[in-house]
Short mmCIF file of C-alpha atoms and ligand atoms in Angstrom, two decimals:
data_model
loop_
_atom_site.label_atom_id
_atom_site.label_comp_id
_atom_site.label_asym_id
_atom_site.label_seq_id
_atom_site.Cartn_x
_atom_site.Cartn_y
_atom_site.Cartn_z
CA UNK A 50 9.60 -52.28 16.41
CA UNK A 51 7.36 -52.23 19.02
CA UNK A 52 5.21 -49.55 18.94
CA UNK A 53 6.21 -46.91 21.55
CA UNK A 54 4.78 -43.17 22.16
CA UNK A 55 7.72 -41.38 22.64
CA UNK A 56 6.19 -38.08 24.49
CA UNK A 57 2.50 -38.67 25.48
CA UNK A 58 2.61 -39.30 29.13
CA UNK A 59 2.70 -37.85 32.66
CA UNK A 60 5.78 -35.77 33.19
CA UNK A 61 5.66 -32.34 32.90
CA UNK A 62 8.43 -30.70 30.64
CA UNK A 63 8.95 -26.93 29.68
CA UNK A 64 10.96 -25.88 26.87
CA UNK A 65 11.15 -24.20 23.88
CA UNK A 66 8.97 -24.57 20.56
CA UNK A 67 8.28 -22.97 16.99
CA UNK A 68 4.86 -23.08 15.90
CA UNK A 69 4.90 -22.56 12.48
CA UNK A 70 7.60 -22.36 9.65
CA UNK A 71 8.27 -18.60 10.85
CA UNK A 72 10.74 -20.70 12.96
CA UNK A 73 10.34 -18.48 15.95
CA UNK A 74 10.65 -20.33 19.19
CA UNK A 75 8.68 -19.51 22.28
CA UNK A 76 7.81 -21.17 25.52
CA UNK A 77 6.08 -24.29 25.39
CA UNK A 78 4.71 -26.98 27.90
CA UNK A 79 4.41 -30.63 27.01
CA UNK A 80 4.83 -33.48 28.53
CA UNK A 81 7.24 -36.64 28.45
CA UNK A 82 5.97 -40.41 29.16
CA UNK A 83 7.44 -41.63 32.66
CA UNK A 84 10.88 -43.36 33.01
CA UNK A 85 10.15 -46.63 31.54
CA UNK A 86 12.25 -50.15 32.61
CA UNK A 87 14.94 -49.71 30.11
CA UNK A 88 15.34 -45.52 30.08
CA UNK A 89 16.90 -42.82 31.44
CA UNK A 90 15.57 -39.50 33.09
CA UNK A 91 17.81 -36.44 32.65
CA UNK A 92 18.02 -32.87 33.18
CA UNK A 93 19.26 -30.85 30.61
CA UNK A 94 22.40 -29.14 31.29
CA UNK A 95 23.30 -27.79 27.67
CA UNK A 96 22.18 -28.48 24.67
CA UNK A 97 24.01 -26.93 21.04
CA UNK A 98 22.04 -25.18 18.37
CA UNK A 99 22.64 -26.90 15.06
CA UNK A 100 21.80 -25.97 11.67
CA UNK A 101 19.74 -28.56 11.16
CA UNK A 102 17.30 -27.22 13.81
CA UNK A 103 17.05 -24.39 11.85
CA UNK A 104 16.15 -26.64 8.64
CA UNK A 105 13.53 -27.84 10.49
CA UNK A 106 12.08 -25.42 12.43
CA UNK A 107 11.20 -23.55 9.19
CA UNK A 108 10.28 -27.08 7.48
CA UNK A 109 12.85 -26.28 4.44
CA UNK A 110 12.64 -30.43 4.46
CA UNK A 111 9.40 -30.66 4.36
CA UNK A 112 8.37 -32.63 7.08
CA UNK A 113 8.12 -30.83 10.22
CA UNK A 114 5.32 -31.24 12.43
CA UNK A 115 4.39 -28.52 14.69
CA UNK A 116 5.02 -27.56 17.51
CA UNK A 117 8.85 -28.61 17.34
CA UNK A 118 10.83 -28.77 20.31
CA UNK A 119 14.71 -28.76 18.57
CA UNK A 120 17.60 -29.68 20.31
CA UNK A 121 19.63 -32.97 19.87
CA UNK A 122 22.96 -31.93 21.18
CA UNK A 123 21.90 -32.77 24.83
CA UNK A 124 24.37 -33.48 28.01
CA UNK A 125 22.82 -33.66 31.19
CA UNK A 126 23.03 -35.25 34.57
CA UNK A 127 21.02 -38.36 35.36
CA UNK A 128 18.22 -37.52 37.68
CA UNK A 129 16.44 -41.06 37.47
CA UNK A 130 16.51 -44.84 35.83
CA UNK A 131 14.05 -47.58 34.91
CA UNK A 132 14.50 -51.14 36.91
CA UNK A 133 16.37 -52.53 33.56
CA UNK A 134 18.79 -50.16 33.10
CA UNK A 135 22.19 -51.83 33.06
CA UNK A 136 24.78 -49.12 32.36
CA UNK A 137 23.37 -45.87 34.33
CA UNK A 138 23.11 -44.11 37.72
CA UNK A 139 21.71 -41.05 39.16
CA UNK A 140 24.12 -38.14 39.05
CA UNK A 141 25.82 -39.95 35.97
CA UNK A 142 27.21 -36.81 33.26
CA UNK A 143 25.22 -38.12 30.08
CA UNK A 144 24.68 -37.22 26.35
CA UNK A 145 21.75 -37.72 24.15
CA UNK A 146 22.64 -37.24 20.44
CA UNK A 147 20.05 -37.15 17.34
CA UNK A 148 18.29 -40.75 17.69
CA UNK A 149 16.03 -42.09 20.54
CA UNK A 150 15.16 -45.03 18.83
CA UNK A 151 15.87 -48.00 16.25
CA UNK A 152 14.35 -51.19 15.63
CA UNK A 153 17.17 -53.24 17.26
CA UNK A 154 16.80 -55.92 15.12
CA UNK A 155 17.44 -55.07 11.01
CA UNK A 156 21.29 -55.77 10.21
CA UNK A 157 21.98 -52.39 10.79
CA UNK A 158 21.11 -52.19 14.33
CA UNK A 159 23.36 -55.60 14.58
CA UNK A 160 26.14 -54.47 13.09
CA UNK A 161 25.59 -50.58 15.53
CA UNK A 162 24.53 -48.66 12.46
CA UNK A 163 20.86 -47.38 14.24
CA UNK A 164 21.22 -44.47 12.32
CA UNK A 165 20.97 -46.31 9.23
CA UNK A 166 18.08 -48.16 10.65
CA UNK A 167 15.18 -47.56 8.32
CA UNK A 168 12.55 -47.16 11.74
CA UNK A 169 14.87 -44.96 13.54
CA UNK A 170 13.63 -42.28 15.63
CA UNK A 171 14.96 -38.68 15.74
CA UNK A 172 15.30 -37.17 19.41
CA UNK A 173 12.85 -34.62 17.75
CA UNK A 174 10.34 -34.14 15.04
CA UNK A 175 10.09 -37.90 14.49
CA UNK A 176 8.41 -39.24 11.82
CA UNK A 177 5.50 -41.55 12.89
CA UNK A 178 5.34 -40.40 16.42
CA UNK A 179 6.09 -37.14 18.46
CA UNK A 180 9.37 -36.33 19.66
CA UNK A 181 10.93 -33.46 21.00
CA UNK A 182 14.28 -32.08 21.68
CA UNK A 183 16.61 -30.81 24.28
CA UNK A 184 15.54 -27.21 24.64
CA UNK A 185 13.77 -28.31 27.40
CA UNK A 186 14.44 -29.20 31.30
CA UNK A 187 14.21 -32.67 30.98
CA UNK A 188 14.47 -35.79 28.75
CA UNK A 189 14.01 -39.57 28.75
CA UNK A 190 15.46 -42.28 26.68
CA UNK A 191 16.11 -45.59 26.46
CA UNK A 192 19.60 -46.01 27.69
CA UNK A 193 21.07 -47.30 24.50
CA UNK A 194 20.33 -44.42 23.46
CA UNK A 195 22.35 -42.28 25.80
CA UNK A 196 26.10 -41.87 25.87
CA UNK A 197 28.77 -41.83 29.17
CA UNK A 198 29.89 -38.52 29.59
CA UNK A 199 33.84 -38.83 29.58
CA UNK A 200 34.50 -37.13 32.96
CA UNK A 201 37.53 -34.72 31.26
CA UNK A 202 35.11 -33.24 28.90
CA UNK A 203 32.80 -29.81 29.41
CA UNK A 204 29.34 -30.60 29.31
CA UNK A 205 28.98 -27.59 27.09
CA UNK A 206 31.00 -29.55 24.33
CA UNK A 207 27.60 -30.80 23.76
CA UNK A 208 28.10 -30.30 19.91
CA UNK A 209 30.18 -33.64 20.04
CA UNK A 210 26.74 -35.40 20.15
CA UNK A 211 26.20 -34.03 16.21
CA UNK A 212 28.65 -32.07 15.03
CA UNK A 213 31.56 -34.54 15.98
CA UNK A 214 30.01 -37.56 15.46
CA UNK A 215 28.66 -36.38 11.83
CA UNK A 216 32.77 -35.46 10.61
CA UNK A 217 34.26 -37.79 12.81
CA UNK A 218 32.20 -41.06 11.28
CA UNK A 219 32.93 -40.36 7.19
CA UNK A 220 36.72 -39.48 7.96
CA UNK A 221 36.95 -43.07 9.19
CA UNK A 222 34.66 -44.64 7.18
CA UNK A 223 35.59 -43.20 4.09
CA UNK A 224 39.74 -44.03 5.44
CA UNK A 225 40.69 -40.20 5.48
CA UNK A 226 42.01 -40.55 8.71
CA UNK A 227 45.59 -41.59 7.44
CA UNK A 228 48.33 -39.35 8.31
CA UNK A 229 49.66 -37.20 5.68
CA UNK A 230 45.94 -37.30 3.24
CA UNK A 231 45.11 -33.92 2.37
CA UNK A 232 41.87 -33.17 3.68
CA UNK A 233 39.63 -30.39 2.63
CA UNK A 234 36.93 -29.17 5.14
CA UNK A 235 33.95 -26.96 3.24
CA UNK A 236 31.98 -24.76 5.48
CA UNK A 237 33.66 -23.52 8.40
CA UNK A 238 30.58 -23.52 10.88
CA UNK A 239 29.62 -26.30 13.44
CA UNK A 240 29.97 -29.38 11.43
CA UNK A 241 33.08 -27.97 9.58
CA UNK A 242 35.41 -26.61 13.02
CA UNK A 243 34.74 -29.96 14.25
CA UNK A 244 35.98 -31.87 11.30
CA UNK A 245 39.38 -29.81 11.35
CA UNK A 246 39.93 -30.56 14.32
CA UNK A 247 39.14 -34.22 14.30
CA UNK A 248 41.52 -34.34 10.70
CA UNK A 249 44.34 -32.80 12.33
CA UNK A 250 43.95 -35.54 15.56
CA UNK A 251 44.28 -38.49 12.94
CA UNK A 252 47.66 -36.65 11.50
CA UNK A 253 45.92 -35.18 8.00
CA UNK A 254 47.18 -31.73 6.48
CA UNK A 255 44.20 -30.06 6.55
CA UNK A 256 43.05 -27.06 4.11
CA UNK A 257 39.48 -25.18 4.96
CA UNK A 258 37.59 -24.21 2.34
CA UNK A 259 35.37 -21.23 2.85
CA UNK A 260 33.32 -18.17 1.37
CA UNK A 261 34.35 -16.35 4.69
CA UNK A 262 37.84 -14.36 4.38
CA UNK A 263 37.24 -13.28 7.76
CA UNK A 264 37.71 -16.74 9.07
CA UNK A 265 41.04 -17.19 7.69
CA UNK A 266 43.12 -16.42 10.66
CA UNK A 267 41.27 -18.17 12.91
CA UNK A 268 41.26 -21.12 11.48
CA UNK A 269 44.18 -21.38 11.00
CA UNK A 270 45.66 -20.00 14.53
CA UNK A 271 43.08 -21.55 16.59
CA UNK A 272 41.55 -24.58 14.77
CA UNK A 273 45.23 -25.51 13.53
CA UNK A 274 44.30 -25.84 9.91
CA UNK A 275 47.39 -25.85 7.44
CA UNK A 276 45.81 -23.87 4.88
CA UNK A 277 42.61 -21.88 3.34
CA UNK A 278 41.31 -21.42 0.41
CA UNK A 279 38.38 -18.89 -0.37
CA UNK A 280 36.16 -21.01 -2.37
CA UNK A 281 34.46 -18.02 -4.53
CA UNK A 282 38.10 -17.19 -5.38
CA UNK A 283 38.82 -19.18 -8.85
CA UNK A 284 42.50 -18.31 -8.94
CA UNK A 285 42.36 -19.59 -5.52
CA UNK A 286 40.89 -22.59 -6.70
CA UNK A 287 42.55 -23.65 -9.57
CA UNK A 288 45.99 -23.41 -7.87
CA UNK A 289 44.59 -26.11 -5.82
CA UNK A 290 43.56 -28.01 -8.68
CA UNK A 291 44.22 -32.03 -8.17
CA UNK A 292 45.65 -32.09 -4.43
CA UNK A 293 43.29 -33.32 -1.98
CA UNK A 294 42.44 -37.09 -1.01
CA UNK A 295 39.06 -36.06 0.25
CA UNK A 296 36.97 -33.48 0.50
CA UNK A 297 34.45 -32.79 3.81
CA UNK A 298 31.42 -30.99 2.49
CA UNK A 299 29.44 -29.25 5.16
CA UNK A 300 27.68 -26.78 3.54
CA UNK A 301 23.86 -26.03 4.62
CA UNK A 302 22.84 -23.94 1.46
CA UNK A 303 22.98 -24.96 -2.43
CA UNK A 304 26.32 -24.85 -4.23
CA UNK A 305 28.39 -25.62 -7.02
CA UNK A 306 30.22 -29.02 -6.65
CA UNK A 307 32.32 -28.64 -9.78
CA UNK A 308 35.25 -26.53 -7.95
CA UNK A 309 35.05 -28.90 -4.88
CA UNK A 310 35.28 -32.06 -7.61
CA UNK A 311 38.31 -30.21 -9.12
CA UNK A 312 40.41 -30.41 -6.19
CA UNK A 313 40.15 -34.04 -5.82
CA UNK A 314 43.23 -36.11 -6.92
CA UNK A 315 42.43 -39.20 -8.99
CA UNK A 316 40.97 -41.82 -6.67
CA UNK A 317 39.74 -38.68 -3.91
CA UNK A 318 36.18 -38.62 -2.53
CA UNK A 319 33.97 -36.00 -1.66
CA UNK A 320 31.57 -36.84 1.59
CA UNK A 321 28.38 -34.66 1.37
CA UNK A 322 27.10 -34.08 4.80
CA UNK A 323 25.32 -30.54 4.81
CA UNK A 324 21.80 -30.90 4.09
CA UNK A 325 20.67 -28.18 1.79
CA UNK A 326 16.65 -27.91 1.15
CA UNK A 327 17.38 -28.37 -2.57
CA UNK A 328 19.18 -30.54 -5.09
CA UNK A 329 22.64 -29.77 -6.24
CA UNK A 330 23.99 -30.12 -9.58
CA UNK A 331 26.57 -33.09 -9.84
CA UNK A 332 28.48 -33.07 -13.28
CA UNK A 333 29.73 -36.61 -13.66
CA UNK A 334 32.15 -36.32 -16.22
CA UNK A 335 34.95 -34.96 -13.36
CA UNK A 336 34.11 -38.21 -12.00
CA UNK A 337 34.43 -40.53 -14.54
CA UNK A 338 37.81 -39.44 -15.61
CA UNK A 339 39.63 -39.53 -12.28
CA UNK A 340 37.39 -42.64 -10.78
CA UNK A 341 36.05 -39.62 -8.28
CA UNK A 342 33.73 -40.63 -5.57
CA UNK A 343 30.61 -38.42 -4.33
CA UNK A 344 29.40 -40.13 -1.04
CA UNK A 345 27.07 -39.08 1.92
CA UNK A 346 26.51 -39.78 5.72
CA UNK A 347 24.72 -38.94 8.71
CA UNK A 348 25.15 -38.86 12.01
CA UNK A 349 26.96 -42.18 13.83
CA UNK A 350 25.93 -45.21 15.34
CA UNK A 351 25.37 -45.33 19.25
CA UNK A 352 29.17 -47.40 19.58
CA UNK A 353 31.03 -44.79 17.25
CA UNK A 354 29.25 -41.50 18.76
CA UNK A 355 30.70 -43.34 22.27
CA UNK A 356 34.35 -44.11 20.72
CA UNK A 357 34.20 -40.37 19.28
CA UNK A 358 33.35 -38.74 22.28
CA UNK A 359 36.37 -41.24 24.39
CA UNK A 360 38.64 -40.39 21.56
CA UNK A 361 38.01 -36.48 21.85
CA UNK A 362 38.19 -36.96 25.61
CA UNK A 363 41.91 -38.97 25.21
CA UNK A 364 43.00 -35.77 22.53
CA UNK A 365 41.43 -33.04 24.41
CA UNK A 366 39.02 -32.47 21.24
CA UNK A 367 36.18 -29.85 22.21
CA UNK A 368 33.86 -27.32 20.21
CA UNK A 369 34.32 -23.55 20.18
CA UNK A 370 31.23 -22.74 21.98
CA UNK A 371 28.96 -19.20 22.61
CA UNK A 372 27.03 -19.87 25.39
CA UNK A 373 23.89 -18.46 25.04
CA UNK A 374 20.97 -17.91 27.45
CA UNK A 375 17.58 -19.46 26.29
CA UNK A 376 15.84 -16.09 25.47
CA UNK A 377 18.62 -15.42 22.97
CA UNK A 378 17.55 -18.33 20.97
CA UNK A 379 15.94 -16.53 17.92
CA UNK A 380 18.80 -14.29 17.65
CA UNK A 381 21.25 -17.02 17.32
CA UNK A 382 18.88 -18.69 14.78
CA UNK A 383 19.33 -15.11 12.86
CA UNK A 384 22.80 -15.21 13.06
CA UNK A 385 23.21 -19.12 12.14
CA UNK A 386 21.86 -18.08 8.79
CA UNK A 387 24.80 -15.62 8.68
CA UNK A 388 27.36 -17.95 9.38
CA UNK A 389 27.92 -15.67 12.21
CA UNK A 390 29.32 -17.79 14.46
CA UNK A 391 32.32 -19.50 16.11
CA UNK A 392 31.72 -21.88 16.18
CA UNK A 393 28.50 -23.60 17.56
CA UNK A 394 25.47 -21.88 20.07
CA UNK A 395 25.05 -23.79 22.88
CA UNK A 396 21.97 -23.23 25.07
CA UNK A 397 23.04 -22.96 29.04
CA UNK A 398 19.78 -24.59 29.83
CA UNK A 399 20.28 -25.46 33.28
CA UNK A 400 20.69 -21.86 34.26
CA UNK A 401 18.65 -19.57 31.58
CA UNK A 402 15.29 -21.55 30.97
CA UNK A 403 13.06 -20.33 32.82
CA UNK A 404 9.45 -22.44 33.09
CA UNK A 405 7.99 -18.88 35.40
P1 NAP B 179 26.61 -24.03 10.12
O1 NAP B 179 27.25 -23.94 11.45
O2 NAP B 179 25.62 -23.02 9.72
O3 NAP B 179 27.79 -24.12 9.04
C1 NAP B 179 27.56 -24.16 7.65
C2 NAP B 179 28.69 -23.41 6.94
O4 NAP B 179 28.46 -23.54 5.54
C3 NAP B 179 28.71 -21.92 7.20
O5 NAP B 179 29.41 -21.56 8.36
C4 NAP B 179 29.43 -21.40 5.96
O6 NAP B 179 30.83 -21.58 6.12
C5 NAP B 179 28.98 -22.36 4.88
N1 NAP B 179 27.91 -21.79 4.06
C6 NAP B 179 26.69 -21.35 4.49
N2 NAP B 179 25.96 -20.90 3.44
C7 NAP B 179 26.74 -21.07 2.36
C8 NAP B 179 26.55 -20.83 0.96
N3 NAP B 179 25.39 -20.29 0.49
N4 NAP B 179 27.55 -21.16 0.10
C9 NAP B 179 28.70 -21.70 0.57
N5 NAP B 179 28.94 -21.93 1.88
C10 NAP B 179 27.97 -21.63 2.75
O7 NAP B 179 25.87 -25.43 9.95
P2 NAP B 179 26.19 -26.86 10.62
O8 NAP B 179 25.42 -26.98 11.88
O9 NAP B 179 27.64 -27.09 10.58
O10 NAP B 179 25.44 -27.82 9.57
C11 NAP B 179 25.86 -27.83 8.22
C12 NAP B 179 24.92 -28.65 7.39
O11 NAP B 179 25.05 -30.03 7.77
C13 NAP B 179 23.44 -28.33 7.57
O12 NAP B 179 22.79 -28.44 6.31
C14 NAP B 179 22.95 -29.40 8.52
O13 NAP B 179 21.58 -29.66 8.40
C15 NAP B 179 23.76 -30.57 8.03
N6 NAP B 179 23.93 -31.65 9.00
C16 NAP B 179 24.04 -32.90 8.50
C17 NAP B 179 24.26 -33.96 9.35
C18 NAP B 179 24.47 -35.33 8.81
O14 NAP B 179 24.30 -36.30 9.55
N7 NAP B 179 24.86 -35.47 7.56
C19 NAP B 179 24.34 -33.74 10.73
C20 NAP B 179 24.24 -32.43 11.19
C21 NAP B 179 24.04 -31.39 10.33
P3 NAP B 179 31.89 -20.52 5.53
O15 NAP B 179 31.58 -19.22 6.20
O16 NAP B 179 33.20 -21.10 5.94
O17 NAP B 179 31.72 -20.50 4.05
ZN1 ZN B 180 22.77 -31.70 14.18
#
């Protein structure tokens, strides 16, 4: 790849930072490098507060680099575009998900897997150069990097950029989009909302899995799940015992994949995508005897995250949002470890951060 700084130039940026692994974010100016040939300028509309920022802005994965600027659930508007850039105008609604960068050239990037691409770059807390995020007034990216805004769709369903993508990618990939699978969902926070209602769009009965009671109603009223099971329930559990196809694991924090493995029918997988700052314990014989699979994945490539956000557009598929104003942003960090919250934060940007 050729070496690029992603964030060491001339244009001034404000937004918001943690310093240290107290994760507390405060005001911060920095600056961004200038619209280059190939990028796009934008300024930040909303941006959605995953869990992931949290992971990092307290460095539970152990390679943060302070200060970090989080954010990578960005839609803005186009304010300007380098000479090259093919697909983009000013005033264009645009998204910038979790990558800035890829090498373009390894058999990933050919066959629109960047975020498989070993030299990717993270819109923030990049390793090998300095990125930061969309809690801030303004971004730039290349423009492969950014996504149309379908015109149908909020701009506050910025949690498409990573919280649909991420449950909308494995459900295909892993073919548990076929109507009639039983799909289980565990973890009903950003990730997990989105990937009941993606499930329910491809036709799947849909069960949520959770160690909230509380969310029961909702989810199934609102998000339009079939069922719920409360996973620290084992009579729960074990009447469930051998009836799902596949199994959506969201989960941010360490737990017991045993149950989950249980549930599977011979032949049914079990996608990890929370990220928890430890191992977990995998027991293998579950696997062995019904040919189980235990699979990851992360994110989407630049093509799917566009298809996802089309399809959500064509199905009227968006995020149960709080808006939040920027100064609440450590409180909703608070709450996210809670699980207090339905479903995603999303920063109103554009109005509430204020560079006085
Ligand atoms: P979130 O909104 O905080 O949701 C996580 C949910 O997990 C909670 O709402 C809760 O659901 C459940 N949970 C939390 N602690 C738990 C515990 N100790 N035991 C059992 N369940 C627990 O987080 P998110 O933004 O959806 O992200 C989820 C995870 O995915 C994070 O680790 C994040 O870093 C990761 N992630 C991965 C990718 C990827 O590409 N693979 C992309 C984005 C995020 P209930 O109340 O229903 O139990
Ligand atoms: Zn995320």
């Amino acid at each position: 790849m050729t070496a690029t700084c992603y964030e060491n130039e001339h244009v001034k940026a404000f937004g918001w930072a943690a310093r240290d692994t107290s994760g507390v974010l405060s005001p911060f100016k920095f600056s961004r490098r200038e619209t280059g040939e190939k990028d796009v300028q934008l300024k930040v509309l909303y941006c959605g507060v995953c869990h992931s920022d949290l992971h990092q802005i307290k460095n539970e994965w152990g390679f943060t680099t302070y200060p970090i600027v989080p954010g990578h659930e960005i839609v803005g508007v186009v304010t300007e575009v380098g000479s090259k850039v093919e697909n983009f105008k000013v005033g264009d609604k645009v998204g910038v998900g979790c990558l800035v960068g890829s090498c373009r050239n390894c058999e990933y990037c050919a066959n629109d897997l960047e975020n498989y691409c070993p030299q990717n770059v993270e819109t923030y807390n990049a390793s090998g150069t300095i990125t930061y995020g969309g809690y801030s007034d303004i971004m730039v990216a290349d423009e492969h990097f950014v996504v149309q805004w379908p015109e149908n769709l909020p701009m506050e369903a910025a949690p498409l950029l990573c919280a649909g993508i991420t449950t909308y990618s494995p459900l295909r990939y892993y073919g548990l989009d076929k109507p009639g699978m039983h799909i289980g969902v565990v973890g009903l926070g950003g990730l997990g909302h989105m990937a009941v209602k993606f499930a329910k769009a491809f036709g799947t009965k849909v069960t949520v899995i959770s160690t909230s009671a509380s969310k029961k109603e909702e989810a199934i009223q609102r998000l339009g799940a079939d069922s719920f099971l409360i996973s620290p329930d084992p009579q729960q559990m074990q009447a469930a015992m051998n009836t799902f196809d596949g199994i959506i694991d969201t989960v941010s924090a360490v737990h017991p994949l045993l149950p989950l493995l249980g549930l599977l029918k011979i032949n049914g997988k079990l996608v990890m995508l929370g990220a928890p700052e430890k191992p977990l314990d995998l027991p293998v014989y579950p696997l062995l005897l019904g040919r189980k699979l235990v699979a990851g994945s992360c994110i989407g490539g630049m093509k799917e995250t566009q298809e996802m956000l089309d399809f959500s557009s064509e199905h009227n598929i968006t995020p149960d949002v709080e808006i939040i104003p920027m100064d609440y942003v450590n409180t909703a960090l608070e709450r996210l470890v809670k699980a207090d919250v339905k479903y995603r934060f999303v920063l109103d940007i554009a109005k509430t951060l204020n560079s006085q």
